[in-house]
Amino acid sequence: MSAQPDDESPAEERGIGATITPYRDGPLIVRGDFRLVDQDGAEIDPGRGTIALCRCGKSGIKPFCDGSHKRSGFSAPSAPSRPRPAAQLRQED
């Protein structure tokens, strides 16, 4: 019997092909094996294996980041300010 990987395991150990990292006051960095599609399911060619996705809404090349967050004064933490409800339930078990 094999142990089930938990949510704290690295993405590769959990069988997830990509890692998404929100950067403080910046974009979402996506690394690994991923597909990027629009809302209609059409594939968007990212042109590389690591991409930065806009979080501020100001980029001229959406969904990709062009650095506009710096000029616009965008501010956001890297991690959530409070746990998600599912995380709270797991802690109570």
C-alpha positions as CSV (number, residue, x, y, z in Angstrom):
1,M,0.0,0.0,0.0
2,S,1.4,3.4,-0.9
3,A,1.0,6.5,1.1
4,Q,-1.2,9.3,-0.2
5,P,0.7,12.5,-0.8
6,D,-0.7,15.4,1.2
7,D,-1.4,19.0,0.2
8,E,2.0,20.1,1.6
9,S,4.0,17.8,-0.8
10,P,5.8,19.3,-3.8
11,A,3.6,19.4,-6.9
12,E,5.7,16.7,-8.6
13,E,5.0,14.2,-5.7
14,R,1.3,14.9,-5.9
15,G,1.2,14.3,-9.7
16,I,0.5,17.9,-10.6
17,G,2.2,19.0,-13.7
18,A,2.4,22.7,-12.9
19,T,3.2,25.0,-10.0
20,I,1.5,28.4,-9.7
21,T,3.2,31.0,-7.5
22,P,1.6,34.3,-6.8
23,Y,4.4,36.9,-6.4
24,R,3.9,39.7,-3.9
25,D,2.6,42.8,-5.7
26,G,3.2,41.0,-9.0
27,P,2.1,38.3,-11.4
28,L,1.2,34.6,-11.1
29,I,4.2,32.6,-12.2
30,V,3.3,29.3,-13.8
31,R,6.0,26.6,-14.1
32,G,5.9,23.1,-15.4
33,D,3.6,21.1,-17.7
34,F,0.4,23.1,-18.2
35,R,-2.1,24.0,-20.9
36,L,-3.4,27.6,-21.2
37,V,-6.9,27.9,-22.8
38,D,-9.3,30.8,-23.2
39,Q,-12.9,30.6,-21.9
40,D,-14.0,28.9,-25.1
41,G,-11.4,26.2,-24.7
42,A,-9.1,27.4,-27.5
43,E,-5.5,26.8,-26.6
44,I,-3.2,29.8,-26.1
45,D,0.4,29.1,-27.0
46,P,2.5,30.5,-24.2
47,G,5.7,30.1,-26.2
48,R,7.6,28.7,-23.2
49,G,7.4,26.5,-20.1
50,T,7.4,29.2,-17.5
51,I,5.0,32.2,-17.8
52,A,3.9,35.2,-15.8
53,L,0.1,35.8,-15.8
54,C,-1.3,39.3,-15.1
55,R,-3.0,39.8,-11.7
56,C,-3.4,43.6,-11.8
57,G,-5.6,43.8,-14.9
58,K,-3.4,46.5,-16.5
59,S,-1.2,44.4,-18.9
60,G,-1.3,45.3,-22.5
61,I,-0.6,41.6,-23.4
62,K,-3.2,39.8,-21.2
63,P,-3.4,37.2,-20.0
64,F,0.4,37.6,-19.7
65,C,2.2,40.1,-17.5
66,D,4.0,43.0,-19.1
67,G,5.2,44.7,-15.8
68,S,2.3,47.2,-15.7
69,H,1.7,46.2,-12.0
70,K,4.8,48.2,-11.1
71,R,3.6,51.4,-12.7
72,S,0.0,51.1,-11.5
73,G,1.0,50.5,-7.9
74,F,-0.7,47.1,-7.7
75,S,-0.6,45.6,-4.3
76,A,-1.4,42.0,-3.3
77,P,0.2,39.5,-0.9
78,S,1.8,36.3,-2.0
79,A,-0.4,34.2,0.3
80,P,-4.0,34.5,1.3
81,S,-4.6,36.8,4.2
82,R,-6.9,34.2,5.8
83,P,-7.2,30.4,5.4
84,R,-9.7,29.1,2.9
85,P,-12.8,27.3,4.4
86,A,-11.5,23.9,3.3
87,A,-8.2,24.5,5.0
88,Q,-10.0,25.4,8.2
89,L,-12.0,22.2,8.1
90,R,-8.9,20.0,7.7
91,Q,-7.2,21.7,10.7
92,E,-10.2,20.9,12.9
93,D,-10.1,17.1,12.2
